[in-house]
């Protein structure tokens, strides 16, 4: 695998040209976006997209997001562009919002799980935008990690998860947002958030001037699952276990602090081996060994999201046997973080 280290705000044109050439030749390029690192391939080349699925171990029912550099490029991938899409693009693009829209015939089935809808976004990261402008075609770019594992927010995370499955890795430093984009479905009668992100439902409602639905709870796809038995999904991030470290994960709320303390104490008395990593916001001391690790997480959602995946990768690097996580508040601004934690704890 080739590694390119670039300036995250002003990447050198020759480095961008090198990465674009790999994509144009049907290769896989991992690169930074403002959310997480993406594993990119030509979104209009079925064979190139198939390489993404093979590298990640990604099931066929899980579609990919097409990344483009402009609204005009996004419209070219759709069979219909509603007024809502114009309003949302003006408000949030470039940025961490993905729109699901009726797809044009040029989009291959493999990129959409065979559905007549395509997920599209314009990222805001300078490296991603420069690459998309140079390559000249949409780039399918799910997170650059093995399926269900913790998404990467640094180039080192990509290396640890995918290794030499990538042809070229563009190292543009740490990602600013830290978790995946909000996915909004505009193919039905009502706008529906399929995957929460740091652009909240309330923000979207303010732009559209009407209520926005959220995907009903309990509709996640159980993993592992036989591809043949799963209905194709309109959005990535629909697996019940996702964004997960290798360790077991205990997620607890404020009403369960005493229960978690008792469970950890029982674990110690039982002679359990393996270290514990605890991600805490407000909770006091827990019964842990000196060799265990406590991470005090930010108390506001943007900071927490930025720190979350790095903390989970650190737990993997430490070979933690258990990750104990204090659940954040259950309001709209925390919805994306709570979604990722809930799936990691399944």
Coordinates of C-alpha atoms in Angstrom, one line a residue:
X1 CA 0.0 0.0 0.0
X2 CA 1.2 3.5 -0.9
X3 CA 1.0 6.2 1.8
X4 CA 0.7 9.9 1.0
X5 CA 0.9 12.5 3.8
X6 CA -0.7 15.8 2.8
X7 CA -1.5 19.1 4.3
X8 CA -5.1 18.8 5.5
X9 CA -6.0 22.3 4.5
X10 CA -3.9 22.9 1.4
X11 CA -2.9 19.5 -0.1
X12 CA -0.3 19.6 -2.8
X13 CA -1.8 19.3 -6.3
X14 CA 0.7 16.5 -7.3
X15 CA -0.5 14.4 -4.3
X16 CA -4.1 14.9 -5.2
X17 CA -3.4 14.0 -8.8
X18 CA -1.7 10.8 -7.7
X19 CA -4.7 9.8 -5.7
X20 CA -7.1 10.7 -8.5
X21 CA -5.1 8.6 -10.9
X22 CA -5.5 5.5 -8.7
X23 CA -9.3 6.1 -8.5
X24 CA -9.5 6.6 -12.2
X25 CA -7.7 3.3 -12.8
X26 CA -10.3 1.4 -10.6
X27 CA -8.2 1.4 -7.4
X28 CA -9.1 1.9 -3.8
X29 CA -8.0 5.1 -2.0
X30 CA -8.6 5.8 1.6
X31 CA -8.9 9.5 2.3
X32 CA -10.1 11.9 5.1
X33 CA -13.5 13.6 5.1
X34 CA -14.7 15.8 7.9
X35 CA -16.7 12.9 9.4
X36 CA -14.4 9.8 9.1
X37 CA -11.9 8.4 6.7
X38 CA -13.6 6.9 3.6
X39 CA -12.6 4.0 1.5
X40 CA -13.0 5.4 -2.0
X41 CA -13.6 3.9 -5.4
X42 CA -15.3 5.1 -8.7
X43 CA -19.0 5.0 -7.8
X44 CA -20.0 4.5 -11.4
X45 CA -17.7 1.4 -11.9
X46 CA -19.3 -1.7 -10.6
X47 CA -16.0 -3.6 -10.4
X48 CA -14.4 -0.8 -8.4
X49 CA -17.3 -0.7 -6.0
X50 CA -17.1 -4.4 -5.6
X51 CA -13.6 -4.0 -4.4
X52 CA -14.9 -1.8 -1.5
X53 CA -17.3 -4.6 -0.5
X54 CA -14.6 -7.2 -0.6
X55 CA -12.0 -5.1 1.3
X56 CA -14.5 -4.3 4.1
X57 CA -16.3 -7.6 4.2
X58 CA -19.4 -5.5 3.7
X59 CA -22.7 -7.2 3.0
X60 CA -24.5 -6.6 -0.3
X61 CA -27.6 -5.2 1.4
X62 CA -25.6 -2.3 2.7
X63 CA -25.4 0.6 0.2
X64 CA -22.6 3.1 -0.2
X65 CA -22.7 6.9 -0.3
X66 CA -21.6 8.6 -3.5
X67 CA -19.4 11.6 -2.7
X68 CA -19.4 14.5 -5.2
X69 CA -17.8 18.0 -5.3
X70 CA -20.9 20.0 -6.1
X71 CA -24.7 20.2 -6.2
X72 CA -24.6 19.9 -10.0
X73 CA -22.6 16.6 -9.7
X74 CA -25.1 15.4 -7.2
X75 CA -28.1 16.2 -9.4
X76 CA -26.5 14.2 -12.2
X77 CA -26.9 11.0 -10.1
X78 CA -30.6 11.5 -9.5
X79 CA -33.8 10.8 -11.5
X80 CA -35.6 13.5 -9.6
X81 CA -34.3 16.5 -7.6
X82 CA -37.0 17.8 -5.2
X83 CA -37.1 21.4 -3.8
X84 CA -36.3 20.0 -0.4
X85 CA -32.9 18.8 -1.7
X86 CA -32.2 22.3 -3.0
X87 CA -33.0 23.8 0.4
X88 CA -30.9 21.3 2.3
X89 CA -28.0 21.5 0.0
X90 CA -27.9 25.3 0.3
X91 CA -28.0 25.0 4.1
X92 CA -25.7 22.1 4.8
X93 CA -23.4 21.3 1.8
X94 CA -20.5 21.0 1.8
X95 CA -21.0 19.2 5.1
X96 CA -22.0 16.0 7.0
X97 CA -25.5 15.5 5.5
X98 CA -26.3 12.7 3.1
X99 CA -29.4 12.8 1.0
X100 CA -31.2 9.7 -0.3
X101 CA -32.8 10.5 -3.6
X102 CA -34.3 8.6 -6.7
X103 CA -31.3 7.4 -8.6
X104 CA -30.3 8.0 -12.2
X105 CA -29.7 5.0 -14.5
X106 CA -25.9 5.7 -14.5
X107 CA -25.6 4.6 -10.9
X108 CA -24.9 0.9 -10.7
X109 CA -27.0 -1.5 -8.6
X110 CA -24.1 -2.5 -6.4
X111 CA -23.7 1.0 -5.1
X112 CA -27.4 1.1 -4.0
X113 CA -28.0 -2.4 -2.8
X114 CA -30.2 -2.8 -5.9
X115 CA -32.6 -0.1 -4.8
X116 CA -33.9 2.8 -7.0
X117 CA -32.4 5.3 -4.6
X118 CA -28.9 6.6 -4.2
X119 CA -27.2 8.2 -1.2
X120 CA -25.2 11.4 -2.0
X121 CA -23.2 14.0 -0.1
X122 CA -20.8 16.8 -0.7
X123 CA -18.1 16.6 2.0
X124 CA -16.4 19.7 3.4
X125 CA -12.9 18.4 4.1
X126 CA -10.4 20.3 1.8
X127 CA -8.6 17.1 0.9
X128 CA -11.8 15.2 0.0
X129 CA -13.1 18.2 -2.1
X130 CA -9.8 18.5 -3.9
X131 CA -9.7 14.8 -4.7
X132 CA -13.3 14.8 -6.0
X133 CA -12.7 17.8 -8.2
X134 CA -9.6 16.1 -9.6
X135 CA -11.0 12.7 -10.2
X136 CA -13.9 13.9 -12.3
X137 CA -16.5 11.3 -11.2
X138 CA -18.5 10.4 -8.1
X139 CA -16.5 8.5 -5.4
X140 CA -18.2 5.8 -3.3
X141 CA -16.6 6.1 0.1
X142 CA -18.0 4.2 3.1
X143 CA -15.8 4.3 6.2
X144 CA -12.4 2.8 5.7
X145 CA -12.6 -0.1 8.2
X146 CA -13.8 -3.7 8.3
X147 CA -17.6 -4.1 8.5
X148 CA -19.0 -3.5 12.1
X149 CA -15.7 -2.3 13.5
X150 CA -15.0 1.2 14.8
X151 CA -14.8 3.8 12.0
X152 CA -11.4 5.4 11.5
X153 CA -10.7 9.1 12.2
X154 CA -7.0 8.9 11.5
X155 CA -4.8 7.2 8.9
X156 CA -3.4 5.0 11.6
X157 CA -6.9 3.6 12.3
X158 CA -7.3 2.8 8.6
X159 CA -4.0 0.9 8.6
X160 CA -4.9 -1.1 11.7
X161 CA -8.3 -2.2 10.2
X162 CA -7.6 -2.6 6.5
X163 CA -3.8 -2.9 6.2
X164 CA -2.8 -3.7 2.6
X165 CA -6.4 -4.0 1.3
X166 CA -6.1 -0.4 0.2
X167 CA -4.0 0.7 -2.8
X168 CA -3.4 4.2 -1.6
X169 CA -3.9 5.9 1.8
X170 CA -4.0 9.7 2.0
X171 CA -3.1 10.9 5.5
X172 CA -4.7 14.2 6.1
X173 CA -4.7 14.2 9.9
X174 CA -7.6 13.6 12.3
X175 CA -11.2 14.1 11.2
X176 CA -13.0 17.1 12.6
X177 CA -16.5 15.8 13.1
X178 CA -15.6 12.3 14.1
X179 CA -18.7 10.3 13.4
X180 CA -20.6 9.6 10.2
X181 CA -23.0 11.9 8.4
X182 CA -26.7 12.3 9.0
X183 CA -28.6 10.4 6.4
X184 CA -32.0 11.8 5.3
X185 CA -34.3 10.0 3.0
X186 CA -36.2 12.2 0.5
X187 CA -37.7 9.4 -1.6
X188 CA -41.0 9.1 0.4
X189 CA -43.9 11.4 1.3
X190 CA -42.1 12.6 4.4
X191 CA -38.4 13.4 5.0
X192 CA -37.0 10.7 7.2
X193 CA -33.7 10.5 9.2
X194 CA -32.3 7.0 8.6
X195 CA -29.1 7.6 10.4
X196 CA -28.6 10.4 12.9
X197 CA -25.5 12.6 12.7
X198 CA -24.2 15.9 14.0
X199 CA -26.7 17.7 11.7
X200 CA -29.8 17.2 13.9
X201 CA -33.4 16.6 13.0
X202 CA -34.2 20.0 14.6
X203 CA -31.8 21.7 12.3
X204 CA -33.3 20.0 9.2
X205 CA -36.8 20.8 10.3
X206 CA -35.9 24.5 10.6
X207 CA -34.7 24.5 7.0
X208 CA -37.7 22.6 5.6
X209 CA -40.3 24.3 7.8
X210 CA -42.1 21.1 8.7
X211 CA -41.7 17.9 10.8
X212 CA -39.1 15.3 9.9
X213 CA -39.6 11.6 10.8
X214 CA -37.0 9.4 12.3
X215 CA -36.5 5.7 11.4
X216 CA -38.6 3.5 13.7
X217 CA -36.6 1.8 16.5
X218 CA -36.1 -1.9 16.2
X219 CA -35.6 -2.0 12.5
X220 CA -31.9 -2.6 12.5
X221 CA -30.5 -5.6 10.6
X222 CA -29.1 -8.3 12.9
X223 CA -25.5 -9.2 12.4
X224 CA -24.3 -11.7 11.4
X225 CA -26.9 -12.1 8.7
X226 CA -27.2 -14.0 5.4
X227 CA -27.2 -11.5 2.6
X228 CA -30.0 -13.5 0.9
X229 CA -32.3 -13.0 3.9
X230 CA -31.9 -9.3 4.3
X231 CA -34.0 -6.6 2.7
X232 CA -31.7 -4.0 1.0
X233 CA -31.4 -0.9 3.1
X234 CA -31.7 2.7 1.9
X235 CA -28.8 3.8 4.1
X236 CA -25.5 2.6 5.5
X237 CA -25.3 2.2 9.3
X238 CA -28.4 0.0 9.7
X239 CA -26.7 -3.0 11.2
X240 CA -27.7 -3.6 14.9
X241 CA -24.0 -4.1 15.9
X242 CA -21.8 -1.5 14.4
X243 CA -19.1 1.0 15.3
X244 CA -17.9 -1.6 17.8
X245 CA -14.6 -2.3 19.5
X246 CA -13.3 -5.8 19.9
X247 CA -14.1 -5.7 23.6
X248 CA -17.4 -6.3 25.2
X249 CA -19.3 -3.0 25.8
X250 CA -21.5 -2.1 28.8
X251 CA -23.6 1.0 28.3
X252 CA -25.2 2.4 31.4
X253 CA -27.4 5.4 32.3
X254 CA -27.5 7.5 35.5
X255 CA -30.1 5.2 37.0
X256 CA -27.8 2.2 36.5
X257 CA -24.6 3.5 38.2
X258 CA -25.0 1.4 41.3
X259 CA -25.7 -1.7 39.1
X260 CA -22.6 -1.1 37.0
X261 CA -20.5 -0.6 40.2
X262 CA -21.8 -3.9 41.5
X263 CA -21.1 -5.7 38.3
X264 CA -17.6 -4.4 38.1
X265 CA -16.9 -5.4 41.7
X266 CA -18.2 -8.9 41.0
X267 CA -15.9 -9.0 38.0
X268 CA -12.9 -8.2 40.2
X269 CA -13.9 -10.7 42.9
X270 CA -14.3 -13.3 40.2
X271 CA -10.7 -12.8 39.1
X272 CA -11.6 -11.7 35.6
X273 CA -8.6 -11.1 33.4
X274 CA -8.2 -8.3 30.8
X275 CA -8.2 -4.6 31.3
X276 CA -11.2 -2.3 31.4
X277 CA -11.6 1.1 29.6
X278 CA -14.3 3.4 31.1
X279 CA -15.6 6.3 29.1
X280 CA -17.3 8.6 31.6
X281 CA -19.0 12.0 31.7
X282 CA -20.3 12.6 35.2
X283 CA -20.0 9.4 37.1
X284 CA -17.6 9.2 39.9
X285 CA -15.0 6.5 40.6
X286 CA -15.8 2.9 39.5
X287 CA -14.3 -0.2 41.1
X288 CA -11.4 -0.6 38.7
X289 CA -7.8 -1.9 38.8
X290 CA -4.8 0.4 38.6
X291 CA -4.1 -1.0 35.2
X292 CA -7.6 -0.1 33.9
X293 CA -8.1 3.2 32.1
X294 CA -10.7 6.0 32.7
X295 CA -11.3 8.5 29.9
X296 CA -13.2 11.6 30.9
X297 CA -15.3 12.4 27.8
X298 CA -16.4 15.9 26.7
X299 CA -19.7 17.1 28.1
X300 CA -21.1 18.6 24.9
X301 CA -22.1 16.5 21.9
X302 CA -19.7 17.8 19.2
X303 CA -16.6 17.3 21.4
X304 CA -17.8 13.9 22.5
X305 CA -18.4 12.8 18.9
X306 CA -14.9 14.1 17.9
X307 CA -13.3 12.0 20.7
X308 CA -15.5 8.9 20.7
X309 CA -13.9 6.7 18.0
X310 CA -10.4 7.6 19.0
X311 CA -11.2 6.5 22.5
X312 CA -12.6 3.2 21.2
X313 CA -9.6 2.6 19.0
X314 CA -7.4 3.3 22.0
X315 CA -9.3 0.6 23.9
X316 CA -8.6 -1.8 21.0
X317 CA -4.9 -0.9 21.0
X318 CA -4.8 -1.6 24.8
X319 CA -6.5 -5.0 24.2
X320 CA -9.2 -4.1 26.7
X321 CA -11.5 -6.9 27.5
X322 CA -14.4 -4.6 28.5
X323 CA -15.4 -1.0 27.7
X324 CA -17.8 0.6 30.1
X325 CA -19.6 3.7 28.7
X326 CA -21.8 6.2 30.5
X327 CA -24.8 7.0 28.3
X328 CA -25.1 10.7 27.4
X329 CA -28.3 12.7 27.6
X330 CA -31.2 11.5 25.5
X331 CA -32.0 14.7 23.6
X332 CA -31.8 15.5 19.9
X333 CA -28.4 17.1 20.1
X334 CA -27.0 13.8 21.4
X335 CA -29.0 11.5 19.1
X336 CA -26.1 10.6 16.8
X337 CA -23.7 9.8 19.7
X338 CA -26.4 7.7 21.5
X339 CA -27.0 5.8 18.2
X340 CA -23.4 4.9 17.8
X341 CA -23.0 3.8 21.4
X342 CA -26.2 1.7 21.3
X343 CA -25.0 -0.2 18.3
X344 CA -21.5 -0.6 19.7
X345 CA -23.0 -2.2 22.9
X346 CA -25.2 -4.8 21.1

